Amino acid sequence: MEASEPSLSGRTEDTPSSFLSLADWPGPALEDLLSRASELKAGRARGETVRSLEGRSVLLYFAKPSLRTFVTFDVGIAELGGHSVYLPFGQVSIGEREPIEDVARNLSRWCHGIVARTYGHDVLEDLARWGGVPVVNALTDLLHPCQAMADALTIQENGDLRGGRLVYIGDGNNVSHSLIHLAGRMGMKLTVCTPPNYAPDAAIVRRGLELAGSSGGEIHLETDPRTAVKDAAFLYTDVWASMGQEDEAAERRVIFAPYQINRALVGAAPEGVKILHCLPAHRGDEITAEVFESEASLVFDQAENRLHVQKAILERLLA
Ligand code: CP
Ligand code: NVA
């Protein structure tokens, strides 16, 4: 079955050529991405074919492990008729075998876009600066914007994106940072609840608040989980020790224990609250198996939605 052309009605002059941070993307452009993702999702369910990336080659570079991000980009590129090239981390060792500016300038002669997961966020910025082809952030220590877009789609499908409060409980990390940008850009109500010394980055919070000032969003920081969940429509958590922080896992397990999403905490939230987790999940740490597997859990919908939003992002940047 043939499918419709991508709708790019919201393409604006100030839409960046890369997808590195939601803070850089205007709210209406993010809205467009969500609509296109929904369109692609529905079309896929009807068996429609889309060839918007035909003739496009996209490099996949992952310096950290990945299940969801890697597979959804690879499948998404194939479904849009493009070609993905997987570059294993050890094959280039960016900055060791060859400086990043040379790697980026080589890649841009062959590939139309780069999807990269790195430790430092500056590596992505350097790839974009030196390569000149669109770069998509597949997670850095600082941000995880593709995840936040899948979260937005999942929230939209299961409630009210702007009306229902999203309450993130756990580490003030990359996932929480992109949720702060998302809330700022899309006018959402967000509470981020962390242990006192694990709050999100102050500059990210400042930027989120500034954006929220124009979009009608609300961003609150909190340290008490029971207070935080009181008006939650969605409860979200992530691992307590992110990739690269494994040696802090034991210490964090003690500090974060009161922040576990469990039956008692869900019970302190309003009736009907839904549960989100970007995955991978550590049952018994940030979330109990009972809550993870409960009817309220949307975690695999979130994971599915990675595919649809990332196809929309790739189309927007490369089609
Ligand atoms: N949520 C997420 O990004 O999963 P992966 O680390 O498996 O890609
Ligand atoms: N905060 C986690 C997210 C994993 C998808 C990490 O960076 O490991």
mmCIF file of C-alpha atoms and ligand atoms in Angstrom:
data_model
loop_
_atom_site.group_PDB
_atom_site.id
_atom_site.type_symbol
_atom_site.label_atom_id
_atom_site.label_comp_id
_atom_site.label_asym_id
_atom_site.label_seq_id
_atom_site.Cartn_x
_atom_site.Cartn_y
_atom_site.Cartn_z
ATOM 1 C CA MET A 1 0.000 0.000 0.000
ATOM 2 C CA GLU A 2 1.319 3.460 -0.898
ATOM 3 C CA ALA A 3 1.440 6.042 1.836
ATOM 4 C CA SER A 4 1.059 9.765 2.054
ATOM 5 C CA GLU A 5 3.986 12.148 1.758
ATOM 6 C CA PRO A 6 5.357 13.507 5.019
ATOM 7 C CA SER A 7 3.532 16.639 6.145
ATOM 8 C CA LEU A 8 6.098 19.333 6.835
ATOM 9 C CA SER A 9 3.726 22.194 7.458
ATOM 10 C CA GLY A 10 5.566 23.364 10.547
ATOM 11 C CA ARG A 11 9.008 23.660 8.958
ATOM 12 C CA THR A 12 10.264 26.983 10.188
ATOM 13 C CA GLU A 13 13.360 29.018 9.530
ATOM 14 C CA ASP A 14 14.637 28.585 13.055
ATOM 15 C CA THR A 15 14.386 24.797 13.144
ATOM 16 C CA PRO A 16 17.943 23.539 13.658
ATOM 17 C CA SER A 17 19.596 21.245 11.139
ATOM 18 C CA SER A 18 20.480 18.745 13.894
ATOM 19 C CA PHE A 19 18.491 17.169 16.714
ATOM 20 C CA LEU A 20 20.843 17.588 19.659
ATOM 21 C CA SER A 21 18.678 19.246 22.292
ATOM 22 C CA LEU A 22 14.954 19.941 22.631
ATOM 23 C CA ALA A 23 15.896 23.348 23.978
ATOM 24 C CA ASP A 24 16.867 24.302 20.397
ATOM 25 C CA TRP A 25 13.616 23.175 18.789
ATOM 26 C CA PRO A 26 10.600 25.496 18.698
ATOM 27 C CA GLY A 27 7.449 24.091 20.326
ATOM 28 C CA PRO A 28 5.433 24.088 17.054
ATOM 29 C CA ALA A 29 8.186 22.091 15.313
ATOM 30 C CA LEU A 30 8.074 19.532 18.144
ATOM 31 C CA GLU A 31 4.266 19.435 17.787
ATOM 32 C CA ASP A 32 4.730 18.696 14.094
ATOM 33 C CA LEU A 33 7.125 15.876 14.894
ATOM 34 C CA LEU A 34 4.558 14.343 17.242
ATOM 35 C CA SER A 35 1.797 14.593 14.628
ATOM 36 C CA ARG A 36 3.988 13.056 11.974
ATOM 37 C CA ALA A 37 5.005 10.286 14.390
ATOM 38 C CA SER A 38 1.308 9.516 15.017
ATOM 39 C CA GLU A 39 0.677 9.518 11.265
ATOM 40 C CA LEU A 40 3.593 7.153 10.665
ATOM 41 C CA LYS A 41 2.435 4.917 13.516
ATOM 42 C CA ALA A 42 -1.085 4.648 12.111
ATOM 43 C CA GLY A 43 0.211 4.127 8.567
ATOM 44 C CA ARG A 44 2.541 1.360 9.710
ATOM 45 C CA ALA A 45 -0.366 -0.395 11.442
ATOM 46 C CA ARG A 46 -2.278 -0.248 8.126
ATOM 47 C CA GLY A 47 0.709 -1.746 6.296
ATOM 48 C CA GLU A 48 1.574 1.410 4.366
ATOM 49 C CA THR A 49 4.995 1.931 2.843
ATOM 50 C CA VAL A 50 6.920 5.186 3.156
ATOM 51 C CA ARG A 51 10.087 5.811 1.142
ATOM 52 C CA SER A 52 11.009 9.268 2.385
ATOM 53 C CA LEU A 53 14.658 8.345 3.086
ATOM 54 C CA GLU A 54 15.287 6.611 -0.232
ATOM 55 C CA GLY A 55 18.860 7.234 -1.350
ATOM 56 C CA ARG A 56 19.874 8.412 2.137
ATOM 57 C CA SER A 57 22.611 6.728 4.176
ATOM 58 C CA VAL A 58 22.654 7.267 7.927
ATOM 59 C CA LEU A 59 25.579 6.428 10.157
ATOM 60 C CA LEU A 60 24.863 4.835 13.550
ATOM 61 C CA TYR A 61 27.645 5.391 16.092
ATOM 62 C CA PHE A 62 27.160 4.127 19.657
ATOM 63 C CA ALA A 63 29.873 4.614 22.278
ATOM 64 C CA LYS A 64 27.564 3.135 24.961
ATOM 65 C CA PRO A 65 25.306 0.071 24.972
ATOM 66 C CA SER A 66 21.780 0.334 23.561
ATOM 67 C CA LEU A 67 18.832 -1.905 22.812
ATOM 68 C CA ARG A 68 15.916 0.420 22.086
ATOM 69 C CA THR A 69 17.705 3.356 20.492
ATOM 70 C CA PHE A 70 19.908 1.280 18.225
ATOM 71 C CA VAL A 71 17.205 -1.100 17.023
ATOM 72 C CA THR A 72 14.556 1.587 16.541
ATOM 73 C CA PHE A 73 16.887 3.776 14.485
ATOM 74 C CA ASP A 74 18.036 0.844 12.377
ATOM 75 C CA VAL A 75 14.496 -0.429 11.779
ATOM 76 C CA GLY A 76 13.165 3.099 11.281
ATOM 77 C CA ILE A 77 15.743 3.947 8.619
ATOM 78 C CA ALA A 78 14.970 0.680 6.778
ATOM 79 C CA GLU A 79 11.225 1.330 6.977
ATOM 80 C CA LEU A 80 11.696 4.753 5.385
ATOM 81 C CA GLY A 81 13.707 3.248 2.525
ATOM 82 C CA GLY A 82 17.086 4.502 3.737
ATOM 83 C CA HIS A 83 20.310 2.686 4.454
ATOM 84 C CA SER A 84 21.993 2.514 7.858
ATOM 85 C CA VAL A 85 25.691 1.971 8.428
ATOM 86 C CA TYR A 86 26.666 0.702 11.856
ATOM 87 C CA LEU A 87 30.064 1.878 13.007
ATOM 88 C CA PRO A 88 31.165 -0.127 16.048
ATOM 89 C CA PHE A 89 32.730 2.032 18.748
ATOM 90 C CA GLY A 90 36.122 0.315 18.723
ATOM 91 C CA GLN A 91 36.453 0.605 14.966
ATOM 92 C CA VAL A 92 37.102 4.342 15.013
ATOM 93 C CA SER A 93 37.745 5.240 18.663
ATOM 94 C CA ILE A 94 36.986 8.868 17.877
ATOM 95 C CA GLY A 95 39.757 11.107 19.152
ATOM 96 C CA GLU A 96 42.270 8.267 19.486
ATOM 97 C CA ARG A 97 42.832 6.756 16.060
ATOM 98 C CA GLU A 98 41.716 9.943 14.351
ATOM 99 C CA PRO A 99 40.639 13.398 15.565
ATOM 100 C CA ILE A 100 36.906 14.038 15.643
ATOM 101 C CA GLU A 101 37.145 16.842 13.096
ATOM 102 C CA ASP A 102 38.592 14.422 10.549
ATOM 103 C CA VAL A 103 36.131 11.640 11.357
ATOM 104 C CA ALA A 104 33.223 14.090 10.971
ATOM 105 C CA ARG A 105 34.493 15.504 7.668
ATOM 106 C CA ASN A 106 35.008 12.005 6.264
ATOM 107 C CA LEU A 107 31.574 10.814 7.325
ATOM 108 C CA SER A 108 29.829 13.825 5.832
ATOM 109 C CA ARG A 109 31.284 13.008 2.385
ATOM 110 C CA TRP A 110 29.463 9.645 2.413
ATOM 111 C CA CYS A 111 26.530 9.830 4.809
ATOM 112 C CA HIS A 112 23.533 12.145 4.813
ATOM 113 C CA GLY A 113 23.145 12.052 8.570
ATOM 114 C CA ILE A 114 24.673 10.757 11.783
ATOM 115 C CA VAL A 115 22.904 9.198 14.770
ATOM 116 C CA ALA A 116 25.280 9.085 17.720
ATOM 117 C CA ARG A 117 25.299 8.035 21.392
ATOM 118 C CA THR A 118 28.291 9.399 23.259
ATOM 119 C CA TYR A 119 29.431 10.191 26.788
ATOM 120 C CA GLY A 120 30.290 13.876 26.343
ATOM 121 C CA HIS A 121 27.630 16.076 24.744
ATOM 122 C CA ASP A 122 30.444 18.091 23.168
ATOM 123 C CA VAL A 123 31.291 15.088 20.967
ATOM 124 C CA LEU A 124 27.898 15.400 19.260
ATOM 125 C CA GLU A 125 28.282 19.146 18.908
ATOM 126 C CA ASP A 126 31.720 18.623 17.332
ATOM 127 C CA LEU A 127 30.358 15.997 14.939
ATOM 128 C CA ALA A 128 27.662 18.437 13.847
ATOM 129 C CA ARG A 129 30.040 21.388 13.585
ATOM 130 C CA TRP A 130 32.765 19.626 11.637
ATOM 131 C CA GLY A 131 30.614 17.278 9.586
ATOM 132 C CA GLY A 132 27.931 19.703 8.509
ATOM 133 C CA VAL A 133 25.366 16.904 8.075
ATOM 134 C CA PRO A 134 22.440 16.554 10.498
ATOM 135 C CA VAL A 135 23.321 14.812 13.749
ATOM 136 C CA VAL A 136 20.712 13.127 15.946
ATOM 137 C CA ASN A 137 21.359 12.762 19.662
ATOM 138 C CA ALA A 138 20.883 9.093 20.571
ATOM 139 C CA LEU A 139 21.757 9.948 24.239
ATOM 140 C CA THR A 140 24.642 11.735 25.858
ATOM 141 C CA ASP A 141 25.539 12.101 29.528
ATOM 142 C CA LEU A 142 23.633 15.395 29.381
ATOM 143 C CA LEU A 143 20.511 14.779 27.282
ATOM 144 C CA HIS A 144 18.208 12.149 25.772
ATOM 145 C CA PRO A 145 15.865 14.124 23.502
ATOM 146 C CA CYS A 146 14.574 11.227 21.357
ATOM 147 C CA GLN A 147 13.437 9.494 24.541
ATOM 148 C CA ALA A 148 11.595 12.600 25.710
ATOM 149 C CA MET A 149 9.781 12.844 22.367
ATOM 150 C CA ALA A 150 8.645 9.213 22.654
ATOM 151 C CA ASP A 151 7.516 10.007 26.191
ATOM 152 C CA ALA A 152 5.529 12.998 24.923
ATOM 153 C CA LEU A 153 3.794 10.839 22.307
ATOM 154 C CA THR A 154 2.965 8.223 24.949
ATOM 155 C CA ILE A 155 1.566 10.856 27.309
ATOM 156 C CA GLN A 156 -0.490 12.377 24.493
ATOM 157 C CA GLU A 157 -1.911 8.960 23.637
ATOM 158 C CA ASN A 158 -2.841 8.229 27.249
ATOM 159 C CA GLY A 159 -3.866 11.564 28.687
ATOM 160 C CA ASP A 160 -3.417 15.271 28.398
ATOM 161 C CA LEU A 161 0.075 16.423 27.417
ATOM 162 C CA ARG A 162 -0.354 19.884 28.909
ATOM 163 C CA GLY A 163 -3.049 19.299 31.509
ATOM 164 C CA GLY A 164 -1.743 16.258 33.369
ATOM 165 C CA ARG A 165 1.304 16.653 35.589
ATOM 166 C CA LEU A 166 4.348 14.535 34.751
ATOM 167 C CA VAL A 167 6.299 13.665 37.888
ATOM 168 C CA TYR A 168 9.810 12.352 37.385
ATOM 169 C CA ILE A 169 11.307 10.661 40.450
ATOM 170 C CA GLY A 170 14.953 9.625 40.681
ATOM 171 C CA ASP A 171 18.267 10.924 39.418
ATOM 172 C CA GLY A 172 18.559 14.412 37.938
ATOM 173 C CA ASN A 173 20.182 12.968 34.820
ATOM 174 C CA ASN A 174 20.064 13.074 31.016
ATOM 175 C CA VAL A 175 16.465 11.797 30.859
ATOM 176 C CA SER A 176 15.234 14.333 33.409
ATOM 177 C CA HIS A 177 17.106 17.090 31.568
ATOM 178 C CA SER A 178 15.371 16.378 28.272
ATOM 179 C CA LEU A 179 12.007 16.198 30.072
ATOM 180 C CA ILE A 180 12.740 19.669 31.477
ATOM 181 C CA HIS A 181 13.422 20.981 27.972
ATOM 182 C CA LEU A 182 10.319 19.196 26.682
ATOM 183 C CA ALA A 183 8.098 20.698 29.366
ATOM 184 C CA GLY A 184 9.598 24.117 28.704
ATOM 185 C CA ARG A 185 9.064 23.901 24.977
ATOM 186 C CA MET A 186 5.639 22.210 24.986
ATOM 187 C CA GLY A 187 4.071 24.013 27.940
ATOM 188 C CA MET A 188 3.782 20.916 30.124
ATOM 189 C CA LYS A 189 3.506 20.646 33.915
ATOM 190 C CA LEU A 190 6.556 18.825 35.245
ATOM 191 C CA THR A 191 7.851 18.008 38.716
ATOM 192 C CA VAL A 192 11.367 16.599 39.050
ATOM 193 C CA CYS A 193 11.906 14.939 42.423
ATOM 194 C CA THR A 194 15.440 13.881 43.348
ATOM 195 C CA PRO A 195 17.572 13.416 46.447
ATOM 196 C CA PRO A 196 19.012 16.827 47.431
ATOM 197 C CA ASN A 197 22.465 16.242 45.948
ATOM 198 C CA TYR A 198 21.181 14.691 42.729
ATOM 199 C CA ALA A 199 19.105 17.575 41.382
ATOM 200 C CA PRO A 200 19.140 18.266 37.640
ATOM 201 C CA ASP A 201 21.829 20.530 36.245
ATOM 202 C CA ALA A 202 21.169 24.133 37.279
ATOM 203 C CA ALA A 203 21.751 25.565 33.792
ATOM 204 C CA ILE A 204 19.270 23.089 32.294
ATOM 205 C CA VAL A 205 16.687 24.032 34.922
ATOM 206 C CA ARG A 206 17.233 27.741 34.249
ATOM 207 C CA ARG A 207 16.750 27.204 30.531
ATOM 208 C CA GLY A 208 13.679 25.045 31.129
ATOM 209 C CA LEU A 209 12.116 27.717 33.343
ATOM 210 C CA GLU A 210 12.874 30.407 30.780
ATOM 211 C CA LEU A 211 11.196 28.345 28.045
ATOM 212 C CA ALA A 212 8.273 27.498 30.317
ATOM 213 C CA GLY A 213 7.788 31.220 30.916
ATOM 214 C CA SER A 214 6.867 31.635 27.236
ATOM 215 C CA SER A 215 5.006 28.350 26.681
ATOM 216 C CA GLY A 216 2.832 28.320 29.794
ATOM 217 C CA GLY A 217 4.680 25.294 31.194
ATOM 218 C CA GLU A 218 5.421 24.700 34.874
ATOM 219 C CA ILE A 219 8.595 23.122 36.204
ATOM 220 C CA HIS A 220 8.998 22.347 39.901
ATOM 221 C CA LEU A 221 11.926 20.771 41.712
ATOM 222 C CA GLU A 222 11.147 18.675 44.766
ATOM 223 C CA THR A 223 13.013 16.371 47.125
ATOM 224 C CA ASP A 224 10.116 14.656 48.900
ATOM 225 C CA PRO A 225 8.583 11.873 46.771
ATOM 226 C CA ARG A 226 5.255 11.734 48.641
ATOM 227 C CA THR A 227 4.742 15.468 48.145
ATOM 228 C CA ALA A 228 5.824 15.225 44.512
ATOM 229 C CA VAL A 229 3.322 12.522 43.511
ATOM 230 C CA LYS A 230 0.262 14.237 45.032
ATOM 231 C CA ASP A 231 -1.010 15.679 41.744
ATOM 232 C CA ALA A 232 0.707 13.293 39.290
ATOM 233 C CA ALA A 233 -1.033 12.063 36.161
ATOM 234 C CA PHE A 234 2.162 10.272 35.083
ATOM 235 C CA LEU A 235 4.969 8.930 37.279
ATOM 236 C CA TYR A 236 8.300 8.476 35.543
ATOM 237 C CA THR A 237 11.556 6.971 36.704
ATOM 238 C CA ASP A 238 14.935 5.962 35.309
ATOM 239 C CA VAL A 239 17.901 3.962 36.575
ATOM 240 C CA TRP A 240 19.653 5.330 39.660
ATOM 241 C CA ALA A 241 23.118 4.833 38.146
ATOM 242 C CA SER A 242 23.349 5.731 34.474
ATOM 243 C CA MET A 243 25.783 4.291 31.968
ATOM 244 C CA GLY A 244 29.241 5.394 33.059
ATOM 245 C CA GLN A 245 28.201 5.632 36.759
ATOM 246 C CA GLU A 246 28.231 1.893 37.471
ATOM 247 C CA ASP A 247 30.866 2.256 40.194
ATOM 248 C CA GLU A 248 28.467 4.506 42.167
ATOM 249 C CA ALA A 249 25.630 1.959 42.024
ATOM 250 C CA ALA A 250 25.982 0.634 45.596
ATOM 251 C CA GLU A 251 26.154 4.102 47.166
ATOM 252 C CA ARG A 252 23.267 5.361 45.052
ATOM 253 C CA ARG A 253 21.115 2.331 45.967
ATOM 254 C CA VAL A 254 21.124 3.537 49.576
ATOM 255 C CA ILE A 255 20.599 7.232 48.810
ATOM 256 C CA PHE A 256 17.825 6.661 46.289
ATOM 257 C CA ALA A 257 15.911 3.965 48.239
ATOM 258 C CA PRO A 258 13.160 6.408 49.387
ATOM 259 C CA TYR A 259 12.620 7.350 45.730
ATOM 260 C CA GLN A 260 11.580 3.876 44.571
ATOM 261 C CA ILE A 261 8.315 3.728 42.636
ATOM 262 C CA ASN A 262 6.430 1.091 44.591
ATOM 263 C CA ARG A 263 2.883 0.290 45.635
ATOM 264 C CA ALA A 264 2.983 2.774 48.535
ATOM 265 C CA LEU A 265 4.203 5.674 46.401
ATOM 266 C CA VAL A 266 1.711 4.896 43.633
ATOM 267 C CA GLY A 267 -0.951 4.773 46.363
ATOM 268 C CA ALA A 268 -0.020 8.312 47.395
ATOM 269 C CA ALA A 269 -0.644 9.527 43.816
ATOM 270 C CA PRO A 270 -4.106 10.240 42.382
ATOM 271 C CA GLU A 271 -6.202 7.284 41.218
ATOM 272 C CA GLY A 272 -5.449 6.324 37.619
ATOM 273 C CA VAL A 273 -1.834 7.533 37.613
ATOM 274 C CA LYS A 274 0.185 5.970 34.776
ATOM 275 C CA ILE A 275 3.742 4.689 35.051
ATOM 276 C CA LEU A 276 6.581 5.547 32.684
ATOM 277 C CA HIS A 277 10.174 4.291 32.501
ATOM 278 C CA CYS A 278 12.624 4.849 29.658
ATOM 279 C CA LEU A 279 14.165 1.363 30.213
ATOM 280 C CA PRO A 280 16.278 -0.573 30.901
ATOM 281 C CA ALA A 281 14.571 -1.060 34.299
ATOM 282 C CA HIS A 282 16.143 -2.466 37.426
ATOM 283 C CA ARG A 283 13.299 -4.147 39.260
ATOM 284 C CA GLY A 284 13.726 -3.795 43.001
ATOM 285 C CA ASP A 285 15.749 -0.591 42.635
ATOM 286 C CA GLU A 286 14.004 2.393 41.060
ATOM 287 C CA ILE A 287 10.766 0.465 40.475
ATOM 288 C CA THR A 288 9.226 -2.678 41.915
ATOM 289 C CA ALA A 289 8.355 -5.585 39.632
ATOM 290 C CA GLU A 290 4.740 -5.220 40.784
ATOM 291 C CA VAL A 291 4.425 -1.628 39.553
ATOM 292 C CA PHE A 292 6.485 -2.293 36.438
ATOM 293 C CA GLU A 293 4.148 -5.115 35.417
ATOM 294 C CA SER A 294 0.942 -3.397 36.560
ATOM 295 C CA GLU A 295 -1.947 -2.297 34.327
ATOM 296 C CA ALA A 296 -0.846 1.298 34.876
ATOM 297 C CA SER A 297 2.534 0.708 33.241
ATOM 298 C CA LEU A 298 3.065 2.197 29.761
ATOM 299 C CA VAL A 299 6.732 1.323 29.482
ATOM 300 C CA PHE A 300 6.517 -0.803 26.349
ATOM 301 C CA ASP A 301 4.329 1.780 24.617
ATOM 302 C CA GLN A 302 7.093 4.286 25.325
ATOM 303 C CA ALA A 303 9.631 1.873 23.851
ATOM 304 C CA GLU A 304 7.477 1.334 20.758
ATOM 305 C CA ASN A 305 7.043 5.058 20.310
ATOM 306 C CA ARG A 306 10.809 5.501 20.019
ATOM 307 C CA LEU A 307 10.451 4.023 16.536
ATOM 308 C CA HIS A 308 7.706 6.375 15.391
ATOM 309 C CA VAL A 309 9.140 9.625 16.751
ATOM 310 C CA GLN A 310 12.625 8.893 15.470
ATOM 311 C CA LYS A 311 11.260 8.192 11.976
ATOM 312 C CA ALA A 312 9.572 11.584 12.126
ATOM 313 C CA ILE A 313 12.830 13.225 13.269
ATOM 314 C CA LEU A 314 14.868 11.558 10.514
ATOM 315 C CA GLU A 315 12.339 12.571 7.864
ATOM 316 C CA ARG A 316 12.364 16.116 9.122
ATOM 317 C CA LEU A 317 16.146 16.356 8.975
ATOM 318 C CA LEU A 318 16.949 14.227 5.949
ATOM 319 C CA ALA A 319 13.961 13.756 3.633
HETATM 320 N N1 CP B 1 15.739 4.032 26.609
HETATM 321 C C1 CP B 1 16.845 3.813 25.887
HETATM 322 O O1 CP B 1 17.458 4.726 25.339
HETATM 323 O O2 CP B 1 17.188 2.511 25.791
HETATM 324 P P1 CP B 1 18.567 1.976 25.222
HETATM 325 O O3 CP B 1 19.651 2.447 26.134
HETATM 326 O O4 CP B 1 18.425 0.463 25.229
HETATM 327 O O5 CP B 1 18.764 2.496 23.839
HETATM 328 N N1 NVA B 2 19.942 7.596 32.338
HETATM 329 C C1 NVA B 2 20.127 6.359 31.626
HETATM 330 C C2 NVA B 2 19.216 6.284 30.461
HETATM 331 C C3 NVA B 2 19.270 4.990 29.720
HETATM 332 C C4 NVA B 2 18.360 4.983 28.540
HETATM 333 C C5 NVA B 2 21.578 6.264 31.186
HETATM 334 O O1 NVA B 2 22.141 7.261 30.742
HETATM 335 O O2 NVA B 2 22.158 5.185 31.311
#
